[in-house]
Amino acid sequence: MEQQEKSPWKIIYTVILVANLVYILLFYWITQTYTIS
Amino acid sequence: MGGNLDYRDWIVLSVTILFIVIFGIYRTRKNRSVQDFIKGGNNTKWWTIGLSVMATQASAITFLSTPGQAFHDGMGFVQFYFGLPIAMIIICLVFIPIYYKLNVYTAYEYLETRFDLKTRSLAAILFLIQRGLATGITIYAPSIILSYVLGWDLIILNIVIGLLVILYTVSGGTKAVNVTQKQQMVIIFFGMLIAFYLILQYMPDGITFSKALDIAGANDKMKVLDFSFDLNNRYTVWTGFLGGTFLMLSYFGTDQSQVQRYLSGKSLRESQLGLLFNGLLKVPMQFFILLVGVMVFVFYQFNSSPLNFNPKANEAVISSAYAEEYRALESQHKKIEEQKRVLFLDGVQDSERSLVRELNKKDKALKERAKEIIALADDEVETNDKDYVFIHFILNNLPKGIIGLLLAVILAAAMSSTASELNALASTTTIDIYKRNVAIGRTEAHYVSASKWLTFAWGIVAISIACVANLVDNLIQLVNIIGSVFYGNVLGIFLLAFFIKYVRGTAVFIAAIITQLIIFAIYFMDVLPYLWLNLIGCVIVMILAVFIQTFMQSNKTEPIDNIKGLE
């Protein structure tokens, strides 16, 4: 029961971390594409 | 007072602001208990908490100063927020469950349970000093800028903004703050979207969004990520993650102005979700605001811009002995602008990039010389014009009515942050100082009345600070510098409380005082980017506290496992 209660939170935390990782990857792509080397 | 606003702008601005204030007072007119006033009756839903947390952090400084930051220095400032999602998760896992279990009204109440009254009082006082100063800046920042560009009287602006906020915050407490912040965020979001849309519309034919990004990149504005280890760089991925995580942990976990927002949640779950809402959306939101600044930059590649965006700076120099030299610089600046405009009309070709770099170098030198001349003409005028870029753009380019809306965005942001801050200052003073140390055992009605009077009093203090404040740095950085000087220490106290059971109150108390003095010293010596002060302050207080405890008399090795309320 406790495991079931904990797993939605684990999913939520994972979603947030993954979303932010995606943002950073996007920023990396933007930096590489638009910055003069 | 009056400036040069069109009547349509006045209507939009006045109606928007008055609606917020009146709605806030009306919706919360039945607050009776301390729980109602400080915790909003404990029935706030997660999305209201999420918007409230966001609105508290995003003051007028965010909207005035951040686009200007991007205009001058590019997108890199977004890295500052990289630590935020990590901090949110840690707070959800560690801080909020403890606050809920102990049913505290303030973050510092917990510290008495864990340590002792003096540590609680010290942490509360550190918060009151830091937040008191910051609240003054929150009012001052939009006032100084609007007074310069619109010609409105600074003191009157400070008083008007302060009093409008005092009205609904005194009347309705936390609930009024929550309710009004929802409206404020809607206005802010709507206004910024419109601004962004219009900027893109104002680009010359053929300049698409993609070409605009190309142009921005050619001018070195699109370096979002910086992986260098240069200690002289204020914003890198490393300062963002390390320093930023500690700053955000402290700000959202221990600063009552944020803690009070989520303690008003209907349940533990609602509070946690509200914070996590920010963990998901804050970074893209800041990216968007910075992008608006970059688009303003691109706009000014096709339209003329002043050598310095601060109108007071221009006024000072034009009426001085340096006017002729300044005009010569302006003339050279216009020539460079014209050259760049011709270059960029068909986008930017690879072969043109080194020429762009060369022109920017020359323009930068002109602007530096302009600043020197301004300082010679009047050494009290602010030469750093980052905070004036966006407001200059708004006032000179947007349609009537939309100007009023954007001014409402700025004032709404100022009010939302100030309201949270006053609410928190009053709550901490009432609960941690007045109720706990001064007037123990009074009635509920007495403490509600005290909270209202203290809200009013702190409002007056904040207005007074705003009236004597002075710009010393780009505003968005100034408030974060003030935070960084105090936050590391307070966070360290909380981390000791949560995780290092070995340490007791007296050791923490002594360590905190020594640490604060060390951080002041480091700051004034100016040896490190300010974000690192959070990490350093936190680490120093923790190490010192353990060190001091080790040399003290009682309970050297037994963990504290019977703290009341945590069994």
CSV table of N, CA, C and O in Angstrom, one decimal, chain A residues 9 12-17 19-20 23-37, chain B residues 82 85 89 92-93 213-214 217-218 222-225 241 269 272 276 279-280 283-284 287 353 357:
chain,number,residue,atom,x,y,z
A,9,TRP,N,4.5,9.5,-6.7
A,9,TRP,CA,5.5,10.5,-6.4
A,9,TRP,C,6.8,10.3,-7.1
A,9,TRP,O,7.4,11.2,-7.7
A,12,ILE,N,6.3,11.4,-10.6
A,12,ILE,CA,6.2,12.9,-10.7
A,12,ILE,C,7.6,13.5,-10.6
A,12,ILE,O,8.0,14.3,-11.4
A,13,TYR,N,8.4,13.0,-9.6
A,13,TYR,CA,9.8,13.6,-9.5
A,13,TYR,C,10.6,13.2,-10.8
A,13,TYR,O,11.4,14.1,-11.3
A,14,THR,N,10.4,12.0,-11.3
A,14,THR,CA,11.1,11.6,-12.5
A,14,THR,C,10.7,12.5,-13.7
A,14,THR,O,11.6,13.0,-14.4
A,15,VAL,N,9.4,12.8,-13.8
A,15,VAL,CA,8.9,13.6,-14.9
A,15,VAL,C,9.6,15.0,-14.8
A,15,VAL,O,10.0,15.6,-15.8
A,16,ILE,N,9.7,15.5,-13.6
A,16,ILE,CA,10.2,16.9,-13.5
A,16,ILE,C,11.7,16.9,-13.8
A,16,ILE,O,12.2,17.8,-14.5
A,17,LEU,N,12.4,15.9,-13.3
A,17,LEU,CA,13.9,15.9,-13.6
A,17,LEU,C,14.1,15.6,-15.1
A,17,LEU,O,15.0,16.3,-15.7
A,19,ALA,N,12.0,16.4,-17.6
A,19,ALA,CA,11.6,17.6,-18.3
A,19,ALA,C,12.7,18.7,-18.3
A,19,ALA,O,13.1,19.3,-19.3
A,20,ASN,N,13.3,18.8,-17.1
A,20,ASN,CA,14.4,19.8,-17.0
A,20,ASN,C,15.7,19.4,-17.8
A,20,ASN,O,16.4,20.2,-18.3
A,23,TYR,N,14.9,20.4,-21.2
A,23,TYR,CA,15.2,21.8,-21.4
A,23,TYR,C,16.7,22.1,-21.6
A,23,TYR,O,17.0,22.9,-22.5
A,24,ILE,N,17.5,21.4,-20.8
A,24,ILE,CA,18.9,21.7,-20.9
A,24,ILE,C,19.5,21.2,-22.2
A,24,ILE,O,20.3,21.9,-22.8
A,25,LEU,N,19.0,20.1,-22.7
A,25,LEU,CA,19.4,19.6,-24.0
A,25,LEU,C,19.0,20.5,-25.1
A,25,LEU,O,19.8,20.8,-26.0
A,26,LEU,N,17.8,21.1,-25.0
A,26,LEU,CA,17.4,22.1,-25.9
A,26,LEU,C,18.3,23.3,-25.9
A,26,LEU,O,18.7,23.9,-27.0
A,27,PHE,N,18.6,23.7,-24.7
A,27,PHE,CA,19.5,24.9,-24.6
A,27,PHE,C,20.9,24.6,-25.2
A,27,PHE,O,21.5,25.5,-25.8
A,28,TYR,N,21.3,23.4,-25.0
A,28,TYR,CA,22.6,23.0,-25.6
A,28,TYR,C,22.5,23.1,-27.1
A,28,TYR,O,23.4,23.6,-27.7
A,29,TRP,N,21.5,22.5,-27.6
A,29,TRP,CA,21.3,22.6,-29.1
A,29,TRP,C,21.2,24.1,-29.6
A,29,TRP,O,21.9,24.4,-30.6
A,30,ILE,N,20.5,24.9,-28.8
A,30,ILE,CA,20.4,26.3,-29.2
A,30,ILE,C,21.8,27.0,-29.2
A,30,ILE,O,22.2,27.7,-30.1
A,31,THR,N,22.5,26.7,-28.1
A,31,THR,CA,23.9,27.3,-28.0
A,31,THR,C,24.8,26.8,-29.1
A,31,THR,O,25.5,27.7,-29.7
A,32,GLN,N,24.7,25.5,-29.4
A,32,GLN,CA,25.6,25.0,-30.5
A,32,GLN,C,25.2,25.6,-31.9
A,32,GLN,O,26.0,25.9,-32.7
A,33,THR,N,23.9,25.7,-32.1
A,33,THR,CA,23.4,26.2,-33.4
A,33,THR,C,23.6,27.6,-33.6
A,33,THR,O,23.9,28.1,-34.8
A,34,TYR,N,23.4,28.5,-32.6
A,34,TYR,CA,23.3,29.9,-32.8
A,34,TYR,C,24.6,30.7,-32.3
A,34,TYR,O,24.7,31.9,-32.6
A,35,THR,N,25.5,30.0,-31.6
A,35,THR,CA,26.6,30.7,-31.1
A,35,THR,C,27.8,30.7,-32.1
A,35,THR,O,28.1,29.6,-32.7
A,36,ILE,N,28.4,31.8,-32.3
A,36,ILE,CA,29.6,31.9,-33.2
A,36,ILE,C,30.7,31.1,-32.5
A,36,ILE,O,31.0,31.4,-31.4
A,37,SER,N,31.3,30.2,-33.3
A,37,SER,CA,32.5,29.5,-32.7
A,37,SER,C,33.8,30.3,-32.9
A,37,SER,O,33.8,31.1,-33.8
B,82,PHE,N,18.8,26.6,-12.8
B,82,PHE,CA,19.0,25.2,-13.0
B,82,PHE,C,18.9,24.4,-11.7
B,82,PHE,O,18.4,23.2,-11.7
B,85,PRO,N,14.7,23.0,-9.8
B,85,PRO,CA,13.9,21.8,-9.8
B,85,PRO,C,14.4,20.8,-8.8
B,85,PRO,O,13.7,20.1,-8.1
B,89,ILE,N,12.4,19.3,-5.3
B,89,ILE,CA,12.2,17.9,-5.0
B,89,ILE,C,12.7,17.6,-3.6
B,89,ILE,O,12.0,17.0,-2.8
B,92,CYS,N,10.2,19.0,-1.1
B,92,CYS,CA,9.0,18.1,-1.0
B,92,CYS,C,9.3,16.9,-0.2
B,92,CYS,O,8.4,16.4,0.6
B,93,LEU,N,10.5,16.3,-0.3
B,93,LEU,CA,10.8,15.1,0.4
B,93,LEU,C,11.2,15.3,1.8
B,93,LEU,O,10.9,14.4,2.7
B,213,LEU,N,16.7,34.7,-34.5
B,213,LEU,CA,17.6,34.0,-33.6
B,213,LEU,C,19.0,33.9,-34.2
B,213,LEU,O,20.0,34.0,-33.4
B,214,ASP,N,19.1,33.8,-35.5
B,214,ASP,CA,20.4,33.9,-36.2
B,214,ASP,C,21.2,35.2,-35.9
B,214,ASP,O,22.4,35.2,-35.6
B,217,GLY,N,22.3,35.3,-32.4
B,217,GLY,CA,23.5,34.5,-32.2
B,217,GLY,C,24.7,35.1,-32.8
B,217,GLY,O,25.8,35.1,-32.1
B,218,ALA,N,24.6,35.8,-33.9
B,218,ALA,CA,25.7,36.5,-34.5
B,218,ALA,C,26.2,37.6,-33.6
B,218,ALA,O,27.4,38.0,-33.6
B,222,MET,N,23.1,34.2,-27.9
B,222,MET,CA,22.4,32.9,-27.7
B,222,MET,C,23.3,31.9,-27.0
B,222,MET,O,23.0,30.7,-27.2
B,223,LYS,N,24.3,32.3,-26.3
B,223,LYS,CA,25.1,31.3,-25.6
B,223,LYS,C,24.3,31.0,-24.3
B,223,LYS,O,24.6,31.6,-23.2
B,224,VAL,N,23.4,30.1,-24.4
B,224,VAL,CA,22.6,29.7,-23.2
B,224,VAL,C,23.4,29.0,-22.2
B,224,VAL,O,23.2,29.3,-21.0
B,225,LEU,N,24.2,28.1,-22.6
B,225,LEU,CA,25.0,27.3,-21.6
B,225,LEU,C,26.4,27.7,-21.7
B,225,LEU,O,27.0,27.9,-22.7
B,241,PHE,N,23.9,25.0,-11.0
B,241,PHE,CA,23.5,23.8,-10.3
B,241,PHE,C,23.9,23.8,-8.9
B,241,PHE,O,23.1,23.5,-8.0
B,269,ARG,N,-0.1,16.9,0.3
B,269,ARG,CA,0.0,16.6,-1.2
B,269,ARG,C,-0.2,17.9,-2.0
B,269,ARG,O,0.5,18.1,-3.0
B,272,GLN,N,3.0,20.0,-1.8
B,272,GLN,CA,4.1,19.4,-2.6
B,272,GLN,C,3.8,19.7,-4.1
B,272,GLN,O,4.7,20.1,-4.8
B,276,LEU,N,6.1,21.6,-6.9
B,276,LEU,CA,6.6,20.9,-8.1
B,276,LEU,C,6.1,21.5,-9.4
B,276,LEU,O,6.8,21.4,-10.4
B,279,GLY,N,8.8,23.6,-10.2
B,279,GLY,CA,9.9,22.8,-10.6
B,279,GLY,C,9.8,22.5,-12.1
B,279,GLY,O,10.8,22.4,-12.8
B,280,LEU,N,8.6,22.4,-12.6
B,280,LEU,CA,8.4,22.0,-14.0
B,280,LEU,C,8.4,23.3,-14.9
B,280,LEU,O,9.0,23.2,-16.0
B,283,VAL,N,11.9,27.1,-15.2
B,283,VAL,CA,13.0,27.3,-16.2
B,283,VAL,C,12.5,27.8,-17.5
B,283,VAL,O,13.0,28.7,-18.1
B,284,PRO,N,11.5,27.1,-18.1
B,284,PRO,CA,11.0,27.6,-19.4
B,284,PRO,C,10.4,29.1,-19.3
B,284,PRO,O,10.5,29.9,-20.2
B,287,PHE,N,13.3,31.4,-19.3
B,287,PHE,CA,13.9,31.3,-20.7
B,287,PHE,C,13.1,32.2,-21.6
B,287,PHE,O,13.6,33.0,-22.4
B,353,ARG,N,30.0,37.3,-40.1
B,353,ARG,CA,30.1,37.2,-38.7
B,353,ARG,C,31.2,37.9,-38.1
B,353,ARG,O,31.1,38.6,-37.0
B,357,ARG,N,31.2,41.0,-35.4
B,357,ARG,CA,31.9,41.0,-34.2
B,357,ARG,C,32.7,42.3,-34.0
B,357,ARG,O,32.8,42.9,-32.9
